[in-house]
mmCIF file of C-alpha atoms in Angstrom:
data_model
loop_
_atom_site.group_PDB
_atom_site.id
_atom_site.type_symbol
_atom_site.label_atom_id
_atom_site.label_comp_id
_atom_site.label_asym_id
_atom_site.label_seq_id
_atom_site.Cartn_x
_atom_site.Cartn_y
_atom_site.Cartn_z
ATOM 1 C CA GLU A 1 95.973 116.833 120.799
ATOM 2 C CA VAL A 2 92.333 116.807 119.870
ATOM 3 C CA GLN A 3 90.281 118.480 122.632
ATOM 4 C CA LEU A 4 86.333 119.050 122.713
ATOM 5 C CA VAL A 5 84.957 120.675 126.083
ATOM 6 C CA GLU A 6 81.358 121.277 126.299
ATOM 7 C CA SER A 7 79.722 123.798 128.465
ATOM 8 C CA GLY A 8 76.350 125.179 129.212
ATOM 9 C CA GLY A 9 74.401 122.421 130.938
ATOM 10 C CA GLY A 10 72.499 122.508 134.143
ATOM 11 C CA LEU A 11 68.900 122.053 135.426
ATOM 12 C CA VAL A 12 66.033 123.600 133.122
ATOM 13 C CA GLN A 13 62.278 123.430 133.536
ATOM 14 C CA PRO A 14 60.149 121.463 131.054
ATOM 15 C CA GLY A 15 59.273 123.558 128.028
ATOM 16 C CA ARG A 16 62.181 126.092 128.513
ATOM 17 C CA SER A 17 65.218 126.412 126.293
ATOM 18 C CA MET A 18 69.050 125.792 126.777
ATOM 19 C CA LYS A 19 72.150 126.186 124.680
ATOM 20 C CA LEU A 20 75.154 123.771 124.708
ATOM 21 C CA SER A 21 78.519 124.749 123.460
ATOM 22 C CA CYS A 22 81.544 122.860 122.387
ATOM 23 C CA ALA A 23 84.985 124.472 122.083
ATOM 24 C CA ALA A 24 87.410 122.245 119.690
ATOM 25 C CA SER A 25 91.147 122.550 119.543
ATOM 26 C CA GLY A 26 94.086 120.478 118.255
ATOM 27 C CA PHE A 27 92.607 119.916 114.693
ATOM 28 C CA THR A 28 91.440 121.796 111.664
ATOM 29 C CA PHE A 29 87.599 122.249 112.927
ATOM 30 C CA ASN A 30 86.349 123.181 109.651
ATOM 31 C CA ASN A 31 87.675 120.039 108.000
ATOM 32 C CA TYR A 32 85.209 117.895 109.952
ATOM 33 C CA ASP A 33 81.527 116.919 110.282
ATOM 34 C CA MET A 34 80.623 117.224 114.150
ATOM 35 C CA ALA A 35 77.822 115.708 116.143
ATOM 36 C CA TRP A 36 75.977 115.701 119.493
ATOM 37 C CA VAL A 37 75.515 112.148 121.082
ATOM 38 C CA CYS A 38 73.405 111.782 124.257
ATOM 39 C CA GLN A 39 73.086 109.345 127.124
ATOM 40 C CA ALA A 40 70.369 109.128 129.662
ATOM 41 C CA PRO A 41 71.360 108.137 133.027
ATOM 42 C CA LYS A 42 72.127 104.452 133.239
ATOM 43 C CA LYS A 43 71.243 104.203 129.565
ATOM 44 C CA GLY A 44 72.813 103.574 126.092
ATOM 45 C CA LEU A 45 74.092 106.224 123.807
ATOM 46 C CA GLU A 46 71.757 107.980 121.179
ATOM 47 C CA TRP A 47 72.866 110.016 118.130
ATOM 48 C CA VAL A 48 71.272 113.406 118.347
ATOM 49 C CA ALA A 49 72.329 115.595 115.619
ATOM 50 C CA THR A 50 74.988 116.053 112.954
ATOM 51 C CA ILE A 51 76.117 118.922 111.015
ATOM 52 C CA SER A 52 78.710 118.945 107.812
ATOM 53 C CA TYR A 53 82.034 120.715 107.940
ATOM 54 C CA ASP A 54 80.671 123.867 106.331
ATOM 55 C CA GLY A 55 77.248 124.025 108.144
ATOM 56 C CA SER A 56 75.382 123.398 104.995
ATOM 57 C CA SER A 57 73.979 120.125 105.940
ATOM 58 C CA THR A 58 72.351 118.974 109.127
ATOM 59 C CA TYR A 59 70.681 115.917 110.443
ATOM 60 C CA TYR A 60 68.557 115.165 113.593
ATOM 61 C CA ARG A 61 66.950 112.189 115.242
ATOM 62 C CA ASP A 62 63.177 112.068 114.853
ATOM 63 C CA SER A 63 62.665 112.975 118.735
ATOM 64 C CA VAL A 64 64.327 116.241 118.615
ATOM 65 C CA LYS A 65 63.254 117.349 115.074
ATOM 66 C CA GLY A 66 61.846 121.016 115.151
ATOM 67 C CA ARG A 67 63.028 121.424 118.758
ATOM 68 C CA PHE A 68 66.828 121.229 118.485
ATOM 69 C CA THR A 69 69.201 123.222 116.381
ATOM 70 C CA ILE A 70 72.665 122.264 115.724
ATOM 71 C CA SER A 71 75.058 124.960 114.515
ATOM 72 C CA ARG A 72 78.582 125.710 114.281
ATOM 73 C CA ASP A 73 81.020 129.040 114.254
ATOM 74 C CA ASN A 74 84.036 127.665 112.274
ATOM 75 C CA ALA A 75 85.971 131.160 112.986
ATOM 76 C CA LYS A 76 85.590 130.279 116.722
ATOM 77 C CA SER A 77 86.124 126.528 116.397
ATOM 78 C CA THR A 78 82.877 125.948 118.330
ATOM 79 C CA LEU A 79 79.767 123.842 118.045
ATOM 80 C CA TYR A 80 76.459 124.568 119.438
ATOM 81 C CA LEU A 81 73.259 122.764 120.200
ATOM 82 C CA GLN A 82 70.007 125.046 120.807
ATOM 83 C CA MET A 83 67.516 122.951 122.711
ATOM 84 C CA ASP A 84 63.836 124.422 122.795
ATOM 85 C CA SER A 85 60.693 123.043 124.295
ATOM 86 C CA LEU A 86 62.789 120.713 126.552
ATOM 87 C CA ARG A 87 61.061 117.456 127.825
ATOM 88 C CA SER A 88 61.846 115.525 130.750
ATOM 89 C CA GLU A 89 63.023 112.652 128.501
ATOM 90 C CA ASP A 90 65.975 114.885 127.134
ATOM 91 C CA THR A 91 67.460 114.494 130.434
ATOM 92 C CA ALA A 92 70.751 113.215 129.642
ATOM 93 C CA THR A 93 74.558 113.740 129.482
ATOM 94 C CA TYR A 94 75.502 115.571 126.116
ATOM 95 C CA TYR A 95 78.597 114.761 124.427
ATOM 96 C CA CYS A 96 80.246 116.385 121.407
ATOM 97 C CA ALA A 97 81.941 114.412 119.095
ATOM 98 C CA ARG A 98 84.331 114.681 115.900
ATOM 99 C CA HIS A 99 82.439 113.061 113.263
ATOM 100 C CA GLY A 100 84.517 111.629 110.404
ATOM 101 C CA GLY A 101 82.041 108.849 109.742
ATOM 102 C CA VAL A 102 82.537 107.475 113.238
ATOM 103 C CA ALA A 103 82.864 109.651 116.313
ATOM 104 C CA ASP A 104 86.551 109.592 116.628
ATOM 105 C CA TYR A 105 87.080 111.781 119.377
ATOM 106 C CA TRP A 106 84.709 113.023 122.304
ATOM 107 C CA GLY A 107 84.327 115.590 124.787
ATOM 108 C CA GLN A 108 83.796 115.041 128.498
ATOM 109 C CA GLY A 109 80.159 115.745 128.415
ATOM 110 C CA VAL A 110 77.675 117.910 129.854
ATOM 111 C CA MET A 111 74.745 117.024 131.960
ATOM 112 C CA VAL A 112 71.077 118.465 131.059
ATOM 113 C CA THR A 113 68.422 117.867 133.598
ATOM 114 C CA VAL A 114 64.886 118.805 132.726
ATOM 115 C CA SER A 115 62.716 118.958 135.667
ATOM 116 C CA SER A 116 60.336 121.235 137.597
ATOM 117 C CA ASP B 1 65.812 102.836 110.533
ATOM 118 C CA ILE B 2 68.583 99.925 111.089
ATOM 119 C CA GLN B 3 68.265 98.368 114.392
ATOM 120 C CA MET B 4 71.414 96.961 116.218
ATOM 121 C CA THR B 5 71.023 94.322 118.707
ATOM 122 C CA GLN B 6 74.029 93.613 121.065
ATOM 123 C CA SER B 7 74.583 90.769 122.954
ATOM 124 C CA PRO B 8 75.291 89.956 125.945
ATOM 125 C CA ALA B 9 73.711 93.005 127.855
ATOM 126 C CA SER B 10 76.277 91.801 130.699
ATOM 127 C CA LEU B 11 79.340 89.662 130.922
ATOM 128 C CA SER B 12 81.408 88.667 133.855
ATOM 129 C CA ALA B 13 85.086 87.262 133.019
ATOM 130 C CA SER B 14 88.258 86.435 134.508
ATOM 131 C CA LEU B 15 91.623 88.317 133.918
ATOM 132 C CA GLY B 16 93.546 86.640 130.979
ATOM 133 C CA GLU B 17 90.447 85.378 129.508
ATOM 134 C CA THR B 18 89.076 85.830 125.988
ATOM 135 C CA VAL B 19 85.885 87.871 125.518
ATOM 136 C CA THR B 20 83.591 87.923 122.708
ATOM 137 C CA ILE B 21 80.499 90.580 122.271
ATOM 138 C CA GLU B 22 78.273 90.334 119.400
ATOM 139 C CA CYS B 23 76.162 92.812 117.591
ATOM 140 C CA ARG B 24 73.450 92.134 114.844
ATOM 141 C CA ALA B 25 72.076 94.618 112.427
ATOM 142 C CA SER B 26 68.468 94.405 111.215
ATOM 143 C CA GLU B 27 69.775 94.630 107.561
ATOM 144 C CA ASP B 28 73.187 94.313 105.821
ATOM 145 C CA ILE B 29 75.503 97.540 106.891
ATOM 146 C CA TYR B 30 78.378 96.575 104.695
ATOM 147 C CA ASN B 31 80.983 96.810 107.493
ATOM 148 C CA GLY B 32 80.088 100.286 108.399
ATOM 149 C CA LEU B 33 80.326 99.315 112.130
ATOM 150 C CA ALA B 34 82.223 100.813 114.921
ATOM 151 C CA TRP B 35 83.007 99.712 118.540
ATOM 152 C CA TYR B 36 83.254 102.017 121.365
ATOM 153 C CA GLN B 37 84.579 101.484 124.999
ATOM 154 C CA GLN B 38 83.240 103.421 127.755
ATOM 155 C CA LYS B 39 84.842 103.332 131.178
ATOM 156 C CA PRO B 40 82.580 104.159 134.328
ATOM 157 C CA GLY B 41 82.182 108.014 134.565
ATOM 158 C CA LYS B 42 84.029 108.765 131.292
ATOM 159 C CA SER B 43 83.191 109.704 127.730
ATOM 160 C CA PRO B 44 83.183 106.916 125.036
ATOM 161 C CA GLN B 45 86.252 106.062 123.165
ATOM 162 C CA LEU B 46 86.513 104.693 119.703
ATOM 163 C CA LEU B 47 88.230 101.244 119.397
ATOM 164 C CA ILE B 48 87.317 99.717 116.131
ATOM 165 C CA TYR B 49 85.914 101.226 112.687
ATOM 166 C CA ASN B 50 85.238 99.692 109.535
ATOM 167 C CA ALA B 51 84.289 96.506 111.482
ATOM 168 C CA ASN B 52 87.862 95.436 111.800
ATOM 169 C CA SER B 53 90.169 98.455 111.883
ATOM 170 C CA LEU B 54 91.973 99.363 115.023
ATOM 171 C CA HIS B 55 91.703 103.135 116.105
ATOM 172 C CA THR B 56 95.016 104.881 116.735
ATOM 173 C CA GLY B 57 96.549 103.888 120.179
ATOM 174 C CA VAL B 58 94.197 100.936 120.798
ATOM 175 C CA PRO B 59 95.893 97.853 122.273
ATOM 176 C CA SER B 60 96.159 95.155 119.764
ATOM 177 C CA ARG B 61 94.283 92.521 122.161
ATOM 178 C CA PHE B 62 91.096 94.332 120.745
ATOM 179 C CA SER B 63 89.863 93.126 117.366
ATOM 180 C CA GLY B 64 86.802 93.307 115.482
ATOM 181 C CA SER B 65 85.416 91.138 112.731
ATOM 182 C CA GLY B 66 82.358 90.282 110.913
ATOM 183 C CA SER B 67 80.221 91.092 107.685
ATOM 184 C CA GLY B 68 76.716 91.582 106.491
ATOM 185 C CA THR B 69 74.604 91.789 109.602
ATOM 186 C CA GLN B 70 76.892 89.882 112.088
ATOM 187 C CA TYR B 71 79.664 91.673 113.776
ATOM 188 C CA SER B 72 81.648 90.819 116.890
ATOM 189 C CA LEU B 73 84.471 92.593 119.153
ATOM 190 C CA LYS B 74 87.014 90.100 120.773
ATOM 191 C CA ILE B 75 89.163 91.135 123.670
ATOM 192 C CA ASN B 76 92.247 88.808 124.256
ATOM 193 C CA SER B 77 93.917 88.191 127.488
ATOM 194 C CA LEU B 78 91.414 90.600 129.480
ATOM 195 C CA GLN B 79 93.087 93.152 131.628
ATOM 196 C CA SER B 80 91.690 95.058 134.592
ATOM 197 C CA GLU B 81 91.589 98.370 132.776
ATOM 198 C CA ASP B 82 89.087 96.690 130.116
ATOM 199 C CA VAL B 83 86.200 96.702 132.847
ATOM 200 C CA ALA B 84 83.719 99.203 130.900
ATOM 201 C CA SER B 85 80.733 99.125 128.692
ATOM 202 C CA TYR B 86 81.043 98.337 124.962
ATOM 203 C CA PHE B 87 78.734 99.913 122.284
ATOM 204 C CA CYS B 88 78.494 98.900 118.752
ATOM 205 C CA GLN B 89 77.359 101.607 116.139
ATOM 206 C CA GLN B 90 76.239 101.303 112.379
ATOM 207 C CA TYR B 91 77.052 104.186 110.252
ATOM 208 C CA TYR B 92 76.066 102.670 106.757
ATOM 209 C CA ASP B 93 72.651 104.312 107.013
ATOM 210 C CA TYR B 94 73.035 107.505 109.175
ATOM 211 C CA ARG B 95 74.013 106.142 112.931
ATOM 212 C CA THR B 96 72.320 103.777 115.435
ATOM 213 C CA PHE B 97 74.069 102.328 118.541
ATOM 214 C CA GLY B 98 73.556 98.830 120.025
ATOM 215 C CA GLY B 99 72.338 98.847 123.586
ATOM 216 C CA GLY B 100 75.653 98.110 125.278
ATOM 217 C CA THR B 101 77.374 95.157 127.054
ATOM 218 C CA LYS B 102 78.750 95.893 130.511
ATOM 219 C CA LEU B 103 81.782 93.762 130.939
ATOM 220 C CA GLU B 104 82.699 93.241 134.660
ATOM 221 C CA LEU B 105 85.499 91.102 136.391
ATOM 222 C CA LYS B 106 84.567 87.947 137.794
#
């Protein structure tokens, strides 16, 4: 069974950093691209970042370029999202997703609240 | 960037009714379209990919159609467990989601 379990969320002050993790199991992690998708409270979904199966290629939405870094450790079957210079508008639930063209499996999500 | 316009934003329907949700792309996305269902308090779940292919385990009352810039999701014989928000997403040119449709029971 495919499982994606996010961790690392919480309350953080504007301008500070936070790192999210996503532990994957139930599939061959290093065969799949992976992604982070966010959802602000009561809002729609937004694609945040994608990383290729081997980590050689990454993509970021414009609003997070230069502030967020997606990475992965295939030996640990874990996906990461390093979020720096956080802003109030980054407040959202962040989901990791297995990304084979479409997001075919999602984690349960982790809430990140950016507030002073 | 490709924009996705989804309609309606909200919808109220009765049990057993057929429901249709539309999604329009700002340019041709060549069937690179997926539909997701998100139940309250839960993460999204993939329903349809490639515009009309049913994801594993999805009930056959869900179907997708369309081409070019116009796509739709149809739910036949609405069930209570279908109460959810539905999102379209294009993946022809990177990834963009529609704004979502909240489906409620009448």
